[in-house]
mmCIF file of C-alpha atoms and ligand atoms in Angstrom:
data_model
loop_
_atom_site.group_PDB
_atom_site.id
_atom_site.type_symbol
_atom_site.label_atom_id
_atom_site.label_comp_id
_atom_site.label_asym_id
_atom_site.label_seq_id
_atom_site.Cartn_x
_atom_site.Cartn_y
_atom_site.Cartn_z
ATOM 1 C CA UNK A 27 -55.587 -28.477 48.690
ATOM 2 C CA UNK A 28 -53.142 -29.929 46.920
ATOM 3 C CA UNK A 29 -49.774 -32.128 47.641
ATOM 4 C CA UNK A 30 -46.162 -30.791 47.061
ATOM 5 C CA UNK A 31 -43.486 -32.234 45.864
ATOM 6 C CA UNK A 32 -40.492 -32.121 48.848
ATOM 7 C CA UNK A 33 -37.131 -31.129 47.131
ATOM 8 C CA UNK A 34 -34.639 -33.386 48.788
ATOM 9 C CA UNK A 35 -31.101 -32.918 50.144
ATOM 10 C CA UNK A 36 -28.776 -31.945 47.112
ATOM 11 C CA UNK A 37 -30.915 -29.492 45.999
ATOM 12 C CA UNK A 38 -29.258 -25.909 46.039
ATOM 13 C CA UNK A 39 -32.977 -24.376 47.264
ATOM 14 C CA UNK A 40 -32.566 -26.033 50.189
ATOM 15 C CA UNK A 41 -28.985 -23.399 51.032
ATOM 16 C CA UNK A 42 -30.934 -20.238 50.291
ATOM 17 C CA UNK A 43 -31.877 -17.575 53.039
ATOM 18 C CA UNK A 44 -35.962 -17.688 52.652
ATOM 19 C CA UNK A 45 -37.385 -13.968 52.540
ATOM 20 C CA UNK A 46 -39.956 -12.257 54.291
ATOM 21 C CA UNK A 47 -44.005 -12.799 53.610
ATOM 22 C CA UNK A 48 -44.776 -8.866 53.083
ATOM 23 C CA UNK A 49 -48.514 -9.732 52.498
ATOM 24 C CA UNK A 50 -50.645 -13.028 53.541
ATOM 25 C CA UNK A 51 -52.474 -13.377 49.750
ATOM 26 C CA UNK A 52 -54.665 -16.568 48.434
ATOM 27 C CA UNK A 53 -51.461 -18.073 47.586
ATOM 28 C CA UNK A 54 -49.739 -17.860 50.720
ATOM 29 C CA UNK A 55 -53.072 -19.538 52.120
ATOM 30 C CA UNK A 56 -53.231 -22.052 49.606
ATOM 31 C CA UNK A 57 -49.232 -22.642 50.538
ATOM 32 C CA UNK A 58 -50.118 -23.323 53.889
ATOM 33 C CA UNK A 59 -53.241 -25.332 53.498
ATOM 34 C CA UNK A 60 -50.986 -27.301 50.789
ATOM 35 C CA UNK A 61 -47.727 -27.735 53.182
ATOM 36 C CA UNK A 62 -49.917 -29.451 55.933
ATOM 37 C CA UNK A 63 -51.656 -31.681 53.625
ATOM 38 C CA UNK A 64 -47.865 -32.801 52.473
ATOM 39 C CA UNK A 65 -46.551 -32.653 56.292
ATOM 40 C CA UNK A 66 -49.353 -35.013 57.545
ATOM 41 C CA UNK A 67 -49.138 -37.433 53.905
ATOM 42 C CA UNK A 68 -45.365 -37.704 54.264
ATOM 43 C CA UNK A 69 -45.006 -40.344 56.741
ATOM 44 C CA UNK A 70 -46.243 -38.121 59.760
ATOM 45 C CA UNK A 71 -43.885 -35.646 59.445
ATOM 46 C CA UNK A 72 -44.311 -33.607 62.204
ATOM 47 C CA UNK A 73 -42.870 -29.767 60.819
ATOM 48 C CA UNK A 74 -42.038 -28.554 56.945
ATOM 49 C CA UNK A 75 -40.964 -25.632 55.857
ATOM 50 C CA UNK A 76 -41.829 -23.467 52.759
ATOM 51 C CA UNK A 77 -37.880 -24.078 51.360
ATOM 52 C CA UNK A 78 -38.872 -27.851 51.314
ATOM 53 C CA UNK A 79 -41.694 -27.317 48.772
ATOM 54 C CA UNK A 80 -39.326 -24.909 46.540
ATOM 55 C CA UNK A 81 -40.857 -21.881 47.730
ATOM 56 C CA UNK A 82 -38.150 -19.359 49.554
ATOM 57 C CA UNK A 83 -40.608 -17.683 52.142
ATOM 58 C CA UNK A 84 -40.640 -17.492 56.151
ATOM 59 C CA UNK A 85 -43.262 -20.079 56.079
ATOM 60 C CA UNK A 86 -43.232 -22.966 58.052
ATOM 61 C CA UNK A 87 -45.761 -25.685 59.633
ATOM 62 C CA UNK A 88 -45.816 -27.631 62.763
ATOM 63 C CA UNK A 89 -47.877 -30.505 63.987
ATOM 64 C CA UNK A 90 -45.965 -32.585 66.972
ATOM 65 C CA UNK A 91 -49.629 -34.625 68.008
ATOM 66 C CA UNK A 92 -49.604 -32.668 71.265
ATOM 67 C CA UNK A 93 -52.583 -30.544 72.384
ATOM 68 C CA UNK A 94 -51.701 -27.300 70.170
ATOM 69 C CA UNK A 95 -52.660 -29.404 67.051
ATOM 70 C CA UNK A 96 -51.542 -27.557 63.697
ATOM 71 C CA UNK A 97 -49.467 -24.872 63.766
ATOM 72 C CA UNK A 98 -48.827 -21.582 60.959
ATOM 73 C CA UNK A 99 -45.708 -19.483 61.374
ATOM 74 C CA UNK A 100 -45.038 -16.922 59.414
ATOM 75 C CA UNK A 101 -42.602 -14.358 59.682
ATOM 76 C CA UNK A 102 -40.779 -16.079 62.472
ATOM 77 C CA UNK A 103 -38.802 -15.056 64.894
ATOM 78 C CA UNK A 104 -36.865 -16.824 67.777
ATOM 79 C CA UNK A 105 -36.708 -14.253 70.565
ATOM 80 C CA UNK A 106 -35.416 -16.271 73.140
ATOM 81 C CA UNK A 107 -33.672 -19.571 74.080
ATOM 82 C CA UNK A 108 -32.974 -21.082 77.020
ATOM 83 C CA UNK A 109 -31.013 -24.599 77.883
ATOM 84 C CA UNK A 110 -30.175 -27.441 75.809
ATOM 85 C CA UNK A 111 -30.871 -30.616 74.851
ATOM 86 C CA UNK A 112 -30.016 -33.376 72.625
ATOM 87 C CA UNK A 113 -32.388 -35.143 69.767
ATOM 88 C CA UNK A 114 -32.212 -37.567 67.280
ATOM 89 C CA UNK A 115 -33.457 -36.003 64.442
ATOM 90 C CA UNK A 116 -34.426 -36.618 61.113
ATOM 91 C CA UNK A 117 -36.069 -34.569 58.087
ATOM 92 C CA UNK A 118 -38.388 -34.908 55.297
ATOM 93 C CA UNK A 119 -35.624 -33.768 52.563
ATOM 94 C CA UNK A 120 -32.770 -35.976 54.239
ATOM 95 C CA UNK A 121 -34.550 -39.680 53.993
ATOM 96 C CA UNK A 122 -32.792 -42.342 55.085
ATOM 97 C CA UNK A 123 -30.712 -40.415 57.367
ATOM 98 C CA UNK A 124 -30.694 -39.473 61.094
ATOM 99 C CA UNK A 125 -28.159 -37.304 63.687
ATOM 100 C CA UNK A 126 -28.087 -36.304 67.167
ATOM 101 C CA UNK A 127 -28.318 -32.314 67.524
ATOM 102 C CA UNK A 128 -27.800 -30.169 70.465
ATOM 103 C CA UNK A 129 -30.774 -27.569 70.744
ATOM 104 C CA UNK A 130 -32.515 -25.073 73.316
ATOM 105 C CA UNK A 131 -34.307 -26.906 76.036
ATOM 106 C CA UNK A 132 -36.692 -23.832 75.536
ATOM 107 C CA UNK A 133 -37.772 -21.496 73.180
ATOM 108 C CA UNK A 134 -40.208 -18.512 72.730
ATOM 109 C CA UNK A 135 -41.381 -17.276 68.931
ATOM 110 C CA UNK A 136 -42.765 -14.579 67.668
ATOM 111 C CA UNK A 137 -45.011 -14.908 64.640
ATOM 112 C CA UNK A 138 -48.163 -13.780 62.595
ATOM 113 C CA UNK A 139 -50.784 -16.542 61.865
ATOM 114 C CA UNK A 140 -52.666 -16.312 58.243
ATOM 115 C CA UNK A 141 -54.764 -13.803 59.449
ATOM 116 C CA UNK A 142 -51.344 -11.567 59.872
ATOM 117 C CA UNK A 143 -51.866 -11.246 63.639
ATOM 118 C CA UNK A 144 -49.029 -11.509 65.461
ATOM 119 C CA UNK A 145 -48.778 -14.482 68.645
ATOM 120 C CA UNK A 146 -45.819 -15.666 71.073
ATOM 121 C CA UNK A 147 -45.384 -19.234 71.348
ATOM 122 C CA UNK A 148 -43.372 -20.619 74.754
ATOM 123 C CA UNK A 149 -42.142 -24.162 73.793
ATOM 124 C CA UNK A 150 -40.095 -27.314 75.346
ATOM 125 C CA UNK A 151 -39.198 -30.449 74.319
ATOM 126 C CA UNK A 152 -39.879 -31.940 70.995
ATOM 127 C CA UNK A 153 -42.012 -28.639 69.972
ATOM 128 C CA UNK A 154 -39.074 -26.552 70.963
ATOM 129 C CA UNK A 155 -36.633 -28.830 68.898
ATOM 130 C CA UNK A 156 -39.111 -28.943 65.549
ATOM 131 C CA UNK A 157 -39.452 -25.277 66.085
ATOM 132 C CA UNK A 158 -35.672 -24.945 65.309
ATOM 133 C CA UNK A 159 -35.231 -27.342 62.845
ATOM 134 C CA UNK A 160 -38.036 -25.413 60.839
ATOM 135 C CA UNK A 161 -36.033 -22.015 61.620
ATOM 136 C CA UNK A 162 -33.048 -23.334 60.168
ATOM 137 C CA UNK A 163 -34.221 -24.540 57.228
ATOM 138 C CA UNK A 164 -35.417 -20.626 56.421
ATOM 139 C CA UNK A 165 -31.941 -20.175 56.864
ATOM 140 C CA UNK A 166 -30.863 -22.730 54.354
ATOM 141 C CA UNK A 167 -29.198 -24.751 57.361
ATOM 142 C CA UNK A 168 -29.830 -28.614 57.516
ATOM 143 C CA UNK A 169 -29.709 -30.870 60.488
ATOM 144 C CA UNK A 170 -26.691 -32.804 59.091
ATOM 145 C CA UNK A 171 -24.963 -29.428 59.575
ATOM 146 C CA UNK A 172 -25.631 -29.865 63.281
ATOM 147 C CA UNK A 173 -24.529 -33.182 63.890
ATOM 148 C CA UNK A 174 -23.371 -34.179 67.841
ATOM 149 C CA UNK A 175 -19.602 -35.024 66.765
ATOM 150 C CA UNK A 176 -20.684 -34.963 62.826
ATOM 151 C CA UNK A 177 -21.869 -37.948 63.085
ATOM 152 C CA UNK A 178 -24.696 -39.213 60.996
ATOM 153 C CA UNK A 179 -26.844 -42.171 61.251
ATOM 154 C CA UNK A 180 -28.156 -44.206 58.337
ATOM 155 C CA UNK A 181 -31.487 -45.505 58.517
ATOM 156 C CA UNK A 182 -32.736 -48.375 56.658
ATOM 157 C CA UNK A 183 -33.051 -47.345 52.982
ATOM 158 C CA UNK A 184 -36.397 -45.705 51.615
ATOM 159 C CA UNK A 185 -38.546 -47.517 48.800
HETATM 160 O O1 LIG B 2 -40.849 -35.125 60.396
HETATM 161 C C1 LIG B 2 -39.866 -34.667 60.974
HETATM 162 N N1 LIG B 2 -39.439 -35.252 62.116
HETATM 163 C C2 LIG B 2 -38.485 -34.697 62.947
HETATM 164 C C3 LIG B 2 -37.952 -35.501 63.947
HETATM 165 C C4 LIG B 2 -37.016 -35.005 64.812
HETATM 166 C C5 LIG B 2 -36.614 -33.685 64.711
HETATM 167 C C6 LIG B 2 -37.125 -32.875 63.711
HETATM 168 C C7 LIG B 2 -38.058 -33.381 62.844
HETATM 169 S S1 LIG B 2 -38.724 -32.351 61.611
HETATM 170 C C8 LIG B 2 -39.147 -33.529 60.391
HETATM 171 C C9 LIG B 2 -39.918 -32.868 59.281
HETATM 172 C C10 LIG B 2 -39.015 -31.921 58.551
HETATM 173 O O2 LIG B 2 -38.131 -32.258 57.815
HETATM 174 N N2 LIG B 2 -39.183 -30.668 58.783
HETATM 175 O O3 LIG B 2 -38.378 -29.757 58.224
HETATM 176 NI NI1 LIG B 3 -36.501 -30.746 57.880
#
C-alpha cells in the first residue's frame, strides 16, 4: 500500500468525465487498497474518488465510521433518489473551504466490488450525501458547483 498524492482544486483532472473499469486487474486493486490508505491518512476523510489521485476511472471509496465500515465502488451507478437534504460539505481537493449543498435524502447504487460482483447499496443521511459527492466527482463536478445560494464558506487556512 502506498499513499497518493490528492490533486487539489485548480487542477483540470479534476473537470474530466472518469471512464469505465472494463477489467478489475492488480492495479485497480492496488488503486483501491492505495485510495483508502490516503482517505483514512488525510485528516479522516470520509470518501475519495479515483479523479482525486489523478487516475480518471469509476472508482471511488467510502468510509463514514458507521457500521458498513470501508466501502469499494466501482462502476457506479445511482439508480434511484429520493428526498432532499441539506449538508455542509467539504472535500479533500477543496481545503480550506466549505458550502451548504442540497442532496437526496436517499439513495440506492448499483456497483461491482473488487471481486467484479455486482451489489445494491440503500443509503440515508451522511452515507447518502458522501455517496454523491463521490459520484460527482466521476463526473468532474465539485461541491463548490453546488453551493445553497453559491455561497462558500472559508475555513480557517490549512498549514
Ligand atoms: O472527507 C470528506 N468529508 C465530507 C464531508 C461532507 C460531505 C462530503 C465529504 S467527502 C470528503 C472527502 C472527499 O473529498 N471526497 O471526495
Ligand atoms: Ni471530494
Amino acid at each position: 500500500m502506498a499513499l497518493r498524492n490528492i490533486v487539489l482544486e485548480n487542477d483540470p483532472l479534476l473537470r474530466k468525465t472518469s471512464r469505465p473499469v472494463d477489467e478489475i486487474t492488480p492495479r485497480i486493486i492496488k488503486l483501491l487498497d492505495d485510495m483508502a490508505e490516503t482517505m483514512y491518512y488525510d485528516n479522516r476523510g470520509i470518501g475519495l474518488a479515483a479523479p482525486q489521485v489523478g487516475v480518471l476511472r469509476r472508482v471511488f471509496v467510502i468510509d463514514v465510521g458507521d457500521d458498513h465500515g470501508l466501502l469499494e465502488f466501482i462502476n457506479p451507478e445511482i439508480i434511484e433518489a429520493d428526498g432532499e437534504q441539506e449538508y455542509q460539505e467539504g472535500c479533500l481537493s477543496v481545503p480550506g473551504k466549505t458550502a451548504k449543498v442540497c442532496r437526496p435524502a436517499k439513495v440506492k447504487i448499483k456497483a461491482q466490488n473488487r471481486n467484479g460482483e455486482e451489489f445494491e447499496l440503500e443509503a440515508d443521511g451522511l452515507l447518502a450525501v458522501c455517496i454523491c459527492h463521490e459520484n460527482d466527482h466521476l463526473n468532474g463536478i465539485l461541491f463548490t458547483d453546488k453551493a445553497v445560494d453559491g455561497k462558500i464558506y472559508y475555513a480557517e487556512e490549512e498549514e
